[in-house]
Amino acid sequence: MEIPPMDVVTDEILTKLPAKSLMRFKCVSKLWSSYISSRYFSSRFHSFPSRPRPRLYMCLRDLSDHHNSVILSLAPETTSSSCFVVDHDLTIPQRGGAILQYLPGFICYTFWGKPRIYNPATRHLVTFPAAIKSNIIITPPPGEGAKVVSYYFGHDHVSDQYVVVCSTGVRTRFRQEMRSEHRVFFLEAGGRGIWKKAAPTCPADFRPHIPVKGGVCIDGVIYYLGWTDSYNSVLVSFHIRSGEFKMIQVPRRDGDELRSRVTDVSLIEYGGKVTLIVQSNLREKGRLDLWAVEDAGSNKWSRKTLVLQPSQLHLVNNDTIFKVNGTTQNGKVFLIPENLFSPFHILCYDLQSNDMRKIEIKGVPDHWFSKDKMNVIVTLMDHSERLLNVMHTG
């Protein structure tokens, strides 16, 4: 049952407040807590356009000590177009695992096998229970195969439903047998919910696969890449409202599977469509290939090739290995170095104007540059203040 406005004036004031203040005001009374936590108010809050601008987040993780990690952030409006200064420490206590995905306003990751969503604006955290272990997907003995478990996060704005998908795949080395299983967690009010085993709509067309980490959610549909064998990859989709799984064959290029190495292909949203961005020829030729799904039903894709301006080739034609890390709503993609070095910089590529620029990142604590093995992730989220009212610390 939705909760109506308790007072017109109060409602107008609350909807204009930042999310962090609203979390504090939930302590005023049970009425205020119930109202701010209601779907009615959440819908009202997100309908207002006057929200903070995009905000950059930088995650550093010590690979030799998974408990040693830090999240740094800044407000882009306080920096120049060529230099960002990180100065806000938003570290989550015992965060641990690497960031898997971003939803508007939320950072998604796993810790001790449990998926989590963190709101950096309010510093609220929700922890989901670990997916139920499968009786069908059994981990092969050492050296006889591989088992991969990946989590994907999504939100449907129409139903205001948050979902986590767990995809498990296993492949045996000698028998070349592939199996996969999928479970879905629908987050309910109060942080409750249960993992449910999901089945594809068309079993004949939905093949077992090994899931690839890193998904995107577009208009209530979660997408991720998977391997059906050593040479063929597919795009898997899950429609949150209908609960349907589907599979789309990845297009072929010049007679070969469009795959190269897994690290050369990233899944992004571009122009409101799920898109594969291939950077196999970025360093040598300054070229990016974009493949967008035009019609999932007929397996129709469109291709767009971008070539860097000659004066910008030096930005990518060096020893630094960059990885694509998502897009902003205005069509900018960030290329992040695999390793941390000083002075540290990232690349911002405007896909619409075909222009690339170098952005220096200052303010990173000096001791991070001396670590041998570490992971660095940088992203710019379009919306940093959203309410996930079922959130609780876990």
mmCIF file of C-alpha atoms in Angstrom:
data_model
loop_
_atom_site.group_PDB
_atom_site.id
_atom_site.type_symbol
_atom_site.label_atom_id
_atom_site.label_comp_id
_atom_site.label_asym_id
_atom_site.label_seq_id
_atom_site.Cartn_x
_atom_site.Cartn_y
_atom_site.Cartn_z
ATOM 1 C CA MET A 1 0.000 0.000 0.000
ATOM 2 C CA GLU A 2 1.446 3.362 -1.022
ATOM 3 C CA ILE A 3 1.689 6.150 1.543
ATOM 4 C CA PRO A 4 0.103 9.463 0.437
ATOM 5 C CA PRO A 5 1.708 12.850 1.171
ATOM 6 C CA MET A 6 1.473 13.691 4.895
ATOM 7 C CA ASP A 7 1.527 17.420 4.126
ATOM 8 C CA VAL A 8 1.809 19.286 0.838
ATOM 9 C CA VAL A 9 4.331 21.812 2.161
ATOM 10 C CA THR A 10 6.424 19.154 3.906
ATOM 11 C CA ASP A 11 6.336 16.980 0.801
ATOM 12 C CA GLU A 12 7.615 19.827 -1.405
ATOM 13 C CA ILE A 13 10.464 20.576 1.010
ATOM 14 C CA LEU A 14 11.570 16.961 1.476
ATOM 15 C CA THR A 15 11.693 16.181 -2.239
ATOM 16 C CA LYS A 16 14.217 18.992 -2.736
ATOM 17 C CA LEU A 17 16.609 17.840 -0.003
ATOM 18 C CA PRO A 18 19.771 15.797 -0.686
ATOM 19 C CA ALA A 19 19.559 12.065 -0.065
ATOM 20 C CA LYS A 20 22.018 12.197 2.834
ATOM 21 C CA SER A 21 19.763 14.639 4.738
ATOM 22 C CA LEU A 22 16.709 12.480 4.105
ATOM 23 C CA MET A 23 18.436 9.499 5.720
ATOM 24 C CA ARG A 24 18.933 11.566 8.872
ATOM 25 C CA PHE A 25 15.332 12.824 8.860
ATOM 26 C CA LYS A 26 14.036 9.249 8.953
ATOM 27 C CA CYS A 27 14.952 9.342 12.640
ATOM 28 C CA VAL A 28 12.461 12.179 13.365
ATOM 29 C CA SER A 29 9.520 9.815 13.831
ATOM 30 C CA LYS A 30 8.025 6.541 12.614
ATOM 31 C CA LEU A 31 5.731 8.542 10.329
ATOM 32 C CA TRP A 32 8.625 10.330 8.675
ATOM 33 C CA SER A 33 10.573 7.099 8.376
ATOM 34 C CA SER A 34 7.625 5.306 6.733
ATOM 35 C CA TYR A 35 6.972 8.211 4.397
ATOM 36 C CA ILE A 36 10.561 8.682 3.236
ATOM 37 C CA SER A 37 10.852 4.905 2.747
ATOM 38 C CA SER A 38 7.667 4.684 0.670
ATOM 39 C CA ARG A 39 7.684 4.068 -3.078
ATOM 40 C CA TYR A 40 5.461 7.132 -3.484
ATOM 41 C CA PHE A 41 8.127 9.419 -2.056
ATOM 42 C CA SER A 42 10.943 7.611 -3.890
ATOM 43 C CA SER A 43 9.129 8.223 -7.172
ATOM 44 C CA ARG A 44 8.562 11.892 -6.289
ATOM 45 C CA PHE A 45 12.187 12.375 -5.243
ATOM 46 C CA HIS A 46 13.616 10.959 -8.467
ATOM 47 C CA SER A 47 11.225 12.969 -10.658
ATOM 48 C CA PHE A 48 12.939 16.235 -9.748
ATOM 49 C CA PRO A 49 15.672 17.194 -12.244
ATOM 50 C CA SER A 50 17.642 19.385 -9.822
ATOM 51 C CA ARG A 51 20.004 16.676 -8.619
ATOM 52 C CA PRO A 52 23.816 16.916 -8.245
ATOM 53 C CA ARG A 53 25.963 16.663 -11.350
ATOM 54 C CA PRO A 54 27.852 13.498 -12.259
ATOM 55 C CA ARG A 55 30.520 12.498 -9.767
ATOM 56 C CA LEU A 56 33.763 10.622 -10.298
ATOM 57 C CA TYR A 57 34.625 7.604 -8.145
ATOM 58 C CA MET A 58 38.014 5.919 -7.963
ATOM 59 C CA CYS A 59 38.408 2.505 -6.353
ATOM 60 C CA LEU A 60 41.850 1.187 -5.362
ATOM 61 C CA ARG A 61 42.232 -2.406 -4.165
ATOM 62 C CA ASP A 62 45.352 -4.199 -2.917
ATOM 63 C CA LEU A 63 45.318 -7.617 -4.621
ATOM 64 C CA SER A 64 47.628 -9.057 -1.973
ATOM 65 C CA ASP A 65 45.227 -7.974 0.779
ATOM 66 C CA HIS A 66 41.581 -7.924 -0.306
ATOM 67 C CA HIS A 67 40.592 -6.140 2.895
ATOM 68 C CA ASN A 68 42.791 -3.189 1.935
ATOM 69 C CA SER A 69 40.768 -0.974 -0.382
ATOM 70 C CA VAL A 70 39.689 2.626 -0.674
ATOM 71 C CA ILE A 71 37.075 4.592 -2.635
ATOM 72 C CA LEU A 72 37.989 8.175 -3.493
ATOM 73 C CA SER A 73 35.657 10.687 -5.081
ATOM 74 C CA LEU A 74 35.315 14.304 -6.144
ATOM 75 C CA ALA A 75 32.779 16.745 -7.518
ATOM 76 C CA PRO A 76 33.633 17.453 -11.194
ATOM 77 C CA GLU A 77 32.441 21.054 -10.899
ATOM 78 C CA THR A 78 35.336 21.784 -8.510
ATOM 79 C CA THR A 79 37.953 20.715 -11.060
ATOM 80 C CA SER A 80 39.131 21.672 -14.535
ATOM 81 C CA SER A 81 38.432 19.664 -17.692
ATOM 82 C CA SER A 82 42.018 18.346 -17.733
ATOM 83 C CA CYS A 83 42.612 17.626 -14.044
ATOM 84 C CA PHE A 84 40.515 16.023 -11.292
ATOM 85 C CA VAL A 85 41.531 16.082 -7.647
ATOM 86 C CA VAL A 86 40.277 13.226 -5.459
ATOM 87 C CA ASP A 87 39.736 14.318 -1.892
ATOM 88 C CA HIS A 88 36.723 12.470 -0.470
ATOM 89 C CA ASP A 89 37.303 9.075 1.150
ATOM 90 C CA LEU A 90 34.115 6.994 0.853
ATOM 91 C CA THR A 91 35.672 3.713 1.907
ATOM 92 C CA ILE A 92 33.171 1.049 2.944
ATOM 93 C CA PRO A 93 34.245 -0.866 6.061
ATOM 94 C CA GLN A 94 35.270 -4.417 5.081
ATOM 95 C CA ARG A 95 34.314 -3.761 1.475
ATOM 96 C CA GLY A 96 36.746 -6.321 0.119
ATOM 97 C CA GLY A 97 35.735 -7.525 -3.337
ATOM 98 C CA ALA A 98 36.152 -5.724 -6.634
ATOM 99 C CA ILE A 99 33.428 -3.523 -8.071
ATOM 100 C CA LEU A 100 31.367 -5.475 -10.581
ATOM 101 C CA GLN A 101 28.878 -2.978 -11.939
ATOM 102 C CA TYR A 102 27.338 0.456 -11.501
ATOM 103 C CA LEU A 103 23.654 1.302 -11.321
ATOM 104 C CA PRO A 104 22.666 4.978 -11.394
ATOM 105 C CA GLY A 105 23.786 6.198 -7.987
ATOM 106 C CA PHE A 106 24.944 2.800 -6.700
ATOM 107 C CA ILE A 107 28.137 0.769 -6.595
ATOM 108 C CA CYS A 108 27.665 -3.005 -6.887
ATOM 109 C CA TYR A 109 30.194 -5.613 -5.762
ATOM 110 C CA THR A 110 30.552 -8.903 -3.843
ATOM 111 C CA PHE A 111 32.159 -9.625 -0.480
ATOM 112 C CA TRP A 112 32.640 -13.166 0.849
ATOM 113 C CA GLY A 113 30.436 -14.457 -1.963
ATOM 114 C CA LYS A 114 27.531 -12.127 -1.132
ATOM 115 C CA PRO A 115 26.338 -9.442 -3.574
ATOM 116 C CA ARG A 116 26.141 -5.920 -2.160
ATOM 117 C CA ILE A 117 24.886 -2.500 -3.282
ATOM 118 C CA TYR A 118 26.365 0.669 -1.804
ATOM 119 C CA ASN A 119 25.006 4.212 -2.049
ATOM 120 C CA PRO A 120 27.998 6.596 -1.847
ATOM 121 C CA ALA A 121 25.698 9.614 -1.418
ATOM 122 C CA THR A 122 24.030 8.293 1.745
ATOM 123 C CA ARG A 123 26.714 5.704 2.654
ATOM 124 C CA HIS A 124 24.007 3.082 3.067
ATOM 125 C CA LEU A 125 24.747 -0.533 2.235
ATOM 126 C CA VAL A 126 22.504 -3.486 1.444
ATOM 127 C CA THR A 127 23.825 -7.036 1.584
ATOM 128 C CA PHE A 128 22.039 -9.822 -0.271
ATOM 129 C CA PRO A 129 22.274 -13.441 0.857
ATOM 130 C CA ALA A 130 24.600 -15.633 -1.166
ATOM 131 C CA ALA A 131 22.912 -17.545 -3.976
ATOM 132 C CA ILE A 132 21.900 -21.098 -3.126
ATOM 133 C CA LYS A 133 24.519 -23.616 -4.204
ATOM 134 C CA SER A 134 23.500 -25.735 -7.148
ATOM 135 C CA ASN A 135 23.174 -29.515 -7.009
ATOM 136 C CA ILE A 136 23.704 -29.639 -10.778
ATOM 137 C CA ILE A 137 26.677 -27.322 -11.222
ATOM 138 C CA ILE A 138 29.484 -29.032 -9.334
ATOM 139 C CA THR A 139 33.000 -27.621 -9.209
ATOM 140 C CA PRO A 140 35.329 -29.855 -11.289
ATOM 141 C CA PRO A 141 38.421 -31.318 -9.619
ATOM 142 C CA PRO A 142 41.603 -29.221 -9.958
ATOM 143 C CA GLY A 143 42.911 -29.296 -13.514
ATOM 144 C CA GLU A 144 39.759 -30.882 -14.973
ATOM 145 C CA GLY A 145 37.691 -27.780 -15.666
ATOM 146 C CA ALA A 146 36.500 -24.422 -14.457
ATOM 147 C CA LYS A 147 33.483 -23.043 -12.595
ATOM 148 C CA VAL A 148 32.506 -19.370 -12.842
ATOM 149 C CA VAL A 149 29.916 -17.573 -10.677
ATOM 150 C CA SER A 150 28.958 -14.034 -11.719
ATOM 151 C CA TYR A 151 26.465 -11.554 -10.290
ATOM 152 C CA TYR A 152 24.595 -8.903 -12.292
ATOM 153 C CA PHE A 153 22.507 -6.051 -10.898
ATOM 154 C CA GLY A 154 19.509 -4.279 -12.359
ATOM 155 C CA HIS A 155 16.635 -1.881 -11.707
ATOM 156 C CA ASP A 156 13.327 -1.446 -13.481
ATOM 157 C CA HIS A 157 12.129 2.155 -13.065
ATOM 158 C CA VAL A 158 8.532 1.302 -14.008
ATOM 159 C CA SER A 159 8.024 -1.155 -11.157
ATOM 160 C CA ASP A 160 10.849 0.337 -9.018
ATOM 161 C CA GLN A 161 12.177 -3.205 -8.686
ATOM 162 C CA TYR A 162 15.798 -4.019 -7.828
ATOM 163 C CA VAL A 163 17.104 -7.400 -8.943
ATOM 164 C CA VAL A 164 20.287 -9.452 -8.686
ATOM 165 C CA VAL A 165 20.960 -12.245 -11.197
ATOM 166 C CA CYS A 166 23.416 -15.020 -10.363
ATOM 167 C CA SER A 167 24.732 -16.939 -13.372
ATOM 168 C CA THR A 168 26.830 -20.050 -12.774
ATOM 169 C CA GLY A 169 28.652 -21.902 -15.528
ATOM 170 C CA VAL A 170 31.011 -24.873 -15.560
ATOM 171 C CA ARG A 171 33.052 -26.506 -18.283
ATOM 172 C CA THR A 172 34.941 -29.781 -17.981
ATOM 173 C CA ARG A 173 38.284 -29.884 -19.750
ATOM 174 C CA PHE A 174 38.309 -33.491 -21.017
ATOM 175 C CA ARG A 175 34.661 -34.124 -21.883
ATOM 176 C CA GLN A 176 34.203 -30.537 -23.171
ATOM 177 C CA GLU A 177 30.859 -30.467 -21.376
ATOM 178 C CA MET A 178 29.210 -27.119 -20.626
ATOM 179 C CA ARG A 179 26.528 -26.515 -17.991
ATOM 180 C CA SER A 180 24.961 -23.369 -16.597
ATOM 181 C CA GLU A 181 22.283 -22.376 -14.113
ATOM 182 C CA HIS A 182 20.635 -19.072 -13.232
ATOM 183 C CA ARG A 183 19.017 -17.692 -10.089
ATOM 184 C CA VAL A 184 17.259 -14.365 -9.518
ATOM 185 C CA PHE A 185 16.798 -12.345 -6.327
ATOM 186 C CA PHE A 186 13.972 -9.766 -6.281
ATOM 187 C CA LEU A 187 14.576 -7.243 -3.509
ATOM 188 C CA GLU A 188 11.450 -6.576 -1.461
ATOM 189 C CA ALA A 189 10.553 -3.956 1.144
ATOM 190 C CA GLY A 190 12.577 -4.279 4.316
ATOM 191 C CA GLY A 191 15.478 -5.914 2.481
ATOM 192 C CA ARG A 192 13.695 -9.245 2.207
ATOM 193 C CA GLY A 193 13.624 -11.587 -0.748
ATOM 194 C CA ILE A 194 14.579 -15.080 -1.815
ATOM 195 C CA TRP A 195 16.732 -16.595 -4.538
ATOM 196 C CA LYS A 196 14.646 -18.361 -7.171
ATOM 197 C CA LYS A 197 15.872 -20.674 -9.876
ATOM 198 C CA ALA A 198 15.114 -19.231 -13.303
ATOM 199 C CA ALA A 199 14.622 -20.995 -16.602
ATOM 200 C CA PRO A 200 15.010 -19.512 -20.123
ATOM 201 C CA THR A 201 11.890 -18.842 -22.189
ATOM 202 C CA CYS A 202 13.157 -20.871 -25.166
ATOM 203 C CA PRO A 203 15.339 -23.722 -23.823
ATOM 204 C CA ALA A 204 16.213 -24.876 -27.348
ATOM 205 C CA ASP A 205 17.751 -21.504 -28.209
ATOM 206 C CA PHE A 206 19.269 -20.846 -24.794
ATOM 207 C CA ARG A 207 22.557 -22.729 -24.550
ATOM 208 C CA PRO A 208 24.744 -23.451 -21.516
ATOM 209 C CA HIS A 209 27.482 -20.858 -21.180
ATOM 210 C CA ILE A 210 30.274 -19.464 -19.034
ATOM 211 C CA PRO A 211 29.280 -15.957 -17.841
ATOM 212 C CA VAL A 212 31.660 -13.025 -18.232
ATOM 213 C CA LYS A 213 31.838 -10.567 -15.335
ATOM 214 C CA GLY A 214 30.542 -7.061 -15.925
ATOM 215 C CA GLY A 215 26.965 -6.406 -17.032
ATOM 216 C CA VAL A 216 24.747 -3.423 -17.818
ATOM 217 C CA CYS A 217 21.092 -2.667 -17.168
ATOM 218 C CA ILE A 218 19.112 -0.679 -19.750
ATOM 219 C CA ASP A 219 15.385 0.093 -19.444
ATOM 220 C CA GLY A 220 14.738 -2.753 -17.012
ATOM 221 C CA VAL A 221 16.782 -5.364 -18.906
ATOM 222 C CA ILE A 222 20.055 -6.826 -17.612
ATOM 223 C CA TYR A 223 22.674 -7.785 -20.221
ATOM 224 C CA TYR A 224 25.910 -9.737 -19.933
ATOM 225 C CA LEU A 225 28.287 -11.676 -22.194
ATOM 226 C CA GLY A 226 28.836 -15.432 -22.084
ATOM 227 C CA TRP A 227 30.878 -18.121 -23.840
ATOM 228 C CA THR A 228 29.099 -21.158 -25.281
ATOM 229 C CA ASP A 229 32.462 -22.707 -26.241
ATOM 230 C CA SER A 230 36.046 -21.611 -26.815
ATOM 231 C CA TYR A 231 35.198 -19.752 -30.028
ATOM 232 C CA ASN A 232 31.620 -18.506 -29.706
ATOM 233 C CA SER A 233 30.207 -15.800 -27.483
ATOM 234 C CA VAL A 234 26.634 -14.675 -26.868
ATOM 235 C CA LEU A 235 24.772 -11.758 -25.336
ATOM 236 C CA VAL A 236 22.439 -12.879 -22.544
ATOM 237 C CA SER A 237 19.492 -10.726 -21.454
ATOM 238 C CA PHE A 238 17.107 -10.868 -18.496
ATOM 239 C CA HIS A 239 13.890 -8.814 -18.580
ATOM 240 C CA ILE A 240 13.100 -7.810 -14.982
ATOM 241 C CA ARG A 241 9.320 -7.348 -15.341
ATOM 242 C CA SER A 242 8.649 -10.485 -17.416
ATOM 243 C CA GLY A 243 11.337 -12.615 -15.768
ATOM 244 C CA GLU A 244 12.474 -13.871 -19.200
ATOM 245 C CA PHE A 245 15.985 -14.941 -20.154
ATOM 246 C CA LYS A 246 17.020 -14.670 -23.793
ATOM 247 C CA MET A 247 20.202 -15.190 -25.787
ATOM 248 C CA ILE A 248 21.511 -13.245 -28.795
ATOM 249 C CA GLN A 249 24.369 -14.473 -30.977
ATOM 250 C CA VAL A 250 27.307 -12.078 -31.068
ATOM 251 C CA PRO A 251 27.974 -10.929 -34.682
ATOM 252 C CA ARG A 252 30.891 -12.184 -36.724
ATOM 253 C CA ARG A 253 33.510 -9.889 -38.194
ATOM 254 C CA ASP A 254 35.497 -10.687 -41.336
ATOM 255 C CA GLY A 255 34.599 -14.346 -40.977
ATOM 256 C CA ASP A 256 35.892 -14.582 -37.415
ATOM 257 C CA GLU A 257 34.032 -14.432 -34.139
ATOM 258 C CA LEU A 258 33.929 -10.890 -32.782
ATOM 259 C CA ARG A 259 35.753 -11.673 -29.590
ATOM 260 C CA SER A 260 39.568 -11.338 -29.825
ATOM 261 C CA ARG A 261 40.477 -11.458 -26.153
ATOM 262 C CA VAL A 262 37.847 -11.034 -23.463
ATOM 263 C CA THR A 263 39.742 -7.989 -22.209
ATOM 264 C CA ASP A 264 39.327 -6.288 -25.596
ATOM 265 C CA VAL A 265 35.518 -6.386 -25.587
ATOM 266 C CA SER A 266 33.371 -4.372 -23.165
ATOM 267 C CA LEU A 267 29.633 -4.077 -22.695
ATOM 268 C CA ILE A 268 28.282 -0.515 -22.524
ATOM 269 C CA GLU A 269 25.133 1.522 -23.071
ATOM 270 C CA TYR A 270 25.322 3.884 -26.024
ATOM 271 C CA GLY A 271 22.390 5.822 -27.423
ATOM 272 C CA GLY A 272 20.035 3.863 -25.185
ATOM 273 C CA LYS A 273 21.140 0.544 -26.735
ATOM 274 C CA VAL A 274 23.272 -2.276 -25.429
ATOM 275 C CA THR A 275 26.563 -2.033 -27.291
ATOM 276 C CA LEU A 276 29.790 -3.993 -27.600
ATOM 277 C CA ILE A 277 32.856 -1.783 -27.780
ATOM 278 C CA VAL A 278 35.899 -3.543 -29.244
ATOM 279 C CA GLN A 279 39.336 -2.016 -28.669
ATOM 280 C CA SER A 280 41.520 -4.674 -30.362
ATOM 281 C CA ASN A 281 42.863 -2.086 -32.818
ATOM 282 C CA LEU A 282 42.990 0.896 -30.482
ATOM 283 C CA ARG A 283 46.726 0.932 -29.745
ATOM 284 C CA GLU A 284 47.993 0.129 -33.235
ATOM 285 C CA LYS A 285 45.391 1.875 -35.413
ATOM 286 C CA GLY A 286 43.547 4.170 -33.022
ATOM 287 C CA ARG A 287 40.289 2.458 -33.903
ATOM 288 C CA LEU A 288 37.245 1.483 -31.855
ATOM 289 C CA ASP A 289 34.436 -0.717 -33.206
ATOM 290 C CA LEU A 290 30.947 -0.359 -31.750
ATOM 291 C CA TRP A 291 28.307 -3.053 -32.287
ATOM 292 C CA ALA A 292 24.808 -2.145 -31.100
ATOM 293 C CA VAL A 293 21.732 -4.394 -30.837
ATOM 294 C CA GLU A 294 19.085 -2.920 -33.129
ATOM 295 C CA ASP A 295 16.564 -5.762 -32.929
ATOM 296 C CA ALA A 296 17.074 -8.558 -30.422
ATOM 297 C CA GLY A 297 14.203 -10.578 -31.872
ATOM 298 C CA SER A 298 15.800 -10.867 -35.320
ATOM 299 C CA ASN A 299 19.366 -10.852 -33.979
ATOM 300 C CA LYS A 300 20.071 -7.615 -35.884
ATOM 301 C CA TRP A 301 23.171 -5.593 -35.036
ATOM 302 C CA SER A 302 24.578 -2.342 -36.382
ATOM 303 C CA ARG A 303 28.279 -1.466 -36.595
ATOM 304 C CA LYS A 304 30.019 1.866 -36.155
ATOM 305 C CA THR A 305 33.770 2.433 -36.423
ATOM 306 C CA LEU A 306 35.536 5.383 -34.809
ATOM 307 C CA VAL A 307 39.097 6.365 -35.697
ATOM 308 C CA LEU A 308 41.120 8.698 -33.508
ATOM 309 C CA GLN A 309 42.424 11.946 -34.896
ATOM 310 C CA PRO A 310 46.131 11.609 -35.890
ATOM 311 C CA SER A 311 47.080 14.244 -33.305
ATOM 312 C CA GLN A 312 45.602 12.055 -30.528
ATOM 313 C CA LEU A 313 47.181 8.713 -31.422
ATOM 314 C CA HIS A 314 50.018 9.269 -28.970
ATOM 315 C CA LEU A 315 47.507 9.020 -26.098
ATOM 316 C CA VAL A 316 46.936 5.299 -26.754
ATOM 317 C CA ASN A 317 49.988 4.256 -28.789
ATOM 318 C CA ASN A 318 52.281 3.589 -25.806
ATOM 319 C CA ASP A 319 53.048 0.924 -23.210
ATOM 320 C CA THR A 320 49.970 1.707 -21.113
ATOM 321 C CA ILE A 321 47.096 -0.769 -21.443
ATOM 322 C CA PHE A 322 43.686 0.880 -21.124
ATOM 323 C CA LYS A 323 40.325 -0.772 -20.431
ATOM 324 C CA VAL A 324 36.917 0.654 -21.272
ATOM 325 C CA ASN A 325 34.822 1.379 -18.191
ATOM 326 C CA GLY A 326 31.279 2.317 -19.165
ATOM 327 C CA THR A 327 29.691 5.436 -20.632
ATOM 328 C CA THR A 328 27.933 8.531 -19.365
ATOM 329 C CA GLN A 329 24.517 9.628 -20.582
ATOM 330 C CA ASN A 330 26.066 12.139 -22.986
ATOM 331 C CA GLY A 331 28.077 9.475 -24.787
ATOM 332 C CA LYS A 332 31.497 9.728 -23.155
ATOM 333 C CA VAL A 333 33.479 6.572 -22.444
ATOM 334 C CA PHE A 334 36.367 6.332 -19.993
ATOM 335 C CA LEU A 335 39.523 4.347 -20.675
ATOM 336 C CA ILE A 336 41.260 3.373 -17.456
ATOM 337 C CA PRO A 337 44.883 2.152 -17.154
ATOM 338 C CA GLU A 338 45.240 -1.392 -15.832
ATOM 339 C CA ASN A 339 48.003 -0.295 -13.450
ATOM 340 C CA LEU A 340 48.494 2.662 -11.139
ATOM 341 C CA PHE A 341 51.395 4.935 -12.011
ATOM 342 C CA SER A 342 52.487 8.468 -11.163
ATOM 343 C CA PRO A 343 51.450 10.913 -12.480
ATOM 344 C CA PHE A 344 48.191 9.027 -12.994
ATOM 345 C CA HIS A 345 45.783 9.866 -15.799
ATOM 346 C CA ILE A 346 42.734 8.458 -17.560
ATOM 347 C CA LEU A 347 41.342 9.051 -21.046
ATOM 348 C CA CYS A 348 37.892 10.448 -21.798
ATOM 349 C CA TYR A 349 36.612 9.594 -25.285
ATOM 350 C CA ASP A 350 33.574 11.467 -26.607
ATOM 351 C CA LEU A 351 31.918 8.956 -28.941
ATOM 352 C CA GLN A 352 29.659 11.577 -30.477
ATOM 353 C CA SER A 353 32.346 14.106 -31.425
ATOM 354 C CA ASN A 354 35.100 11.474 -31.854
ATOM 355 C CA ASP A 355 37.382 13.451 -29.567
ATOM 356 C CA MET A 356 39.697 12.119 -26.842
ATOM 357 C CA ARG A 357 41.275 14.027 -24.002
ATOM 358 C CA LYS A 358 43.648 13.207 -21.179
ATOM 359 C CA ILE A 359 42.536 13.813 -17.584
ATOM 360 C CA GLU A 360 45.099 13.820 -14.798
ATOM 361 C CA ILE A 361 44.008 12.464 -11.423
ATOM 362 C CA LYS A 362 45.642 14.121 -8.420
ATOM 363 C CA GLY A 363 45.296 13.479 -4.708
ATOM 364 C CA VAL A 364 45.865 9.696 -4.685
ATOM 365 C CA PRO A 365 47.707 8.778 -1.438
ATOM 366 C CA ASP A 366 51.396 8.183 -2.184
ATOM 367 C CA HIS A 367 51.598 4.736 -0.568
ATOM 368 C CA TRP A 368 49.304 3.257 -3.229
ATOM 369 C CA PHE A 369 51.904 3.840 -5.961
ATOM 370 C CA SER A 370 54.407 1.550 -4.210
ATOM 371 C CA LYS A 371 52.159 -1.536 -4.218
ATOM 372 C CA ASP A 372 53.148 -4.369 -6.568
ATOM 373 C CA LYS A 373 49.728 -5.866 -7.253
ATOM 374 C CA MET A 374 46.634 -3.761 -7.207
ATOM 375 C CA ASN A 375 43.389 -3.074 -9.033
ATOM 376 C CA VAL A 376 42.206 0.394 -10.062
ATOM 377 C CA ILE A 377 38.704 1.306 -11.245
ATOM 378 C CA VAL A 378 37.545 4.801 -12.166
ATOM 379 C CA THR A 379 34.026 5.736 -13.208
ATOM 380 C CA LEU A 380 31.792 8.768 -13.594
ATOM 381 C CA MET A 381 28.202 8.127 -12.532
ATOM 382 C CA ASP A 382 25.430 10.233 -14.038
ATOM 383 C CA HIS A 383 23.304 10.227 -10.885
ATOM 384 C CA SER A 384 24.810 10.097 -7.426
ATOM 385 C CA GLU A 385 21.767 10.745 -5.267
ATOM 386 C CA ARG A 386 19.135 8.047 -5.419
ATOM 387 C CA LEU A 387 17.148 6.402 -2.667
ATOM 388 C CA LEU A 388 17.110 2.673 -2.175
ATOM 389 C CA ASN A 389 14.814 2.666 0.798
ATOM 390 C CA VAL A 390 15.200 -0.993 1.668
ATOM 391 C CA MET A 391 18.904 -0.435 2.254
ATOM 392 C CA HIS A 392 20.377 -1.489 5.539
ATOM 393 C CA THR A 393 23.902 -2.103 6.758
ATOM 394 C CA GLY A 394 24.839 -5.762 6.537
#
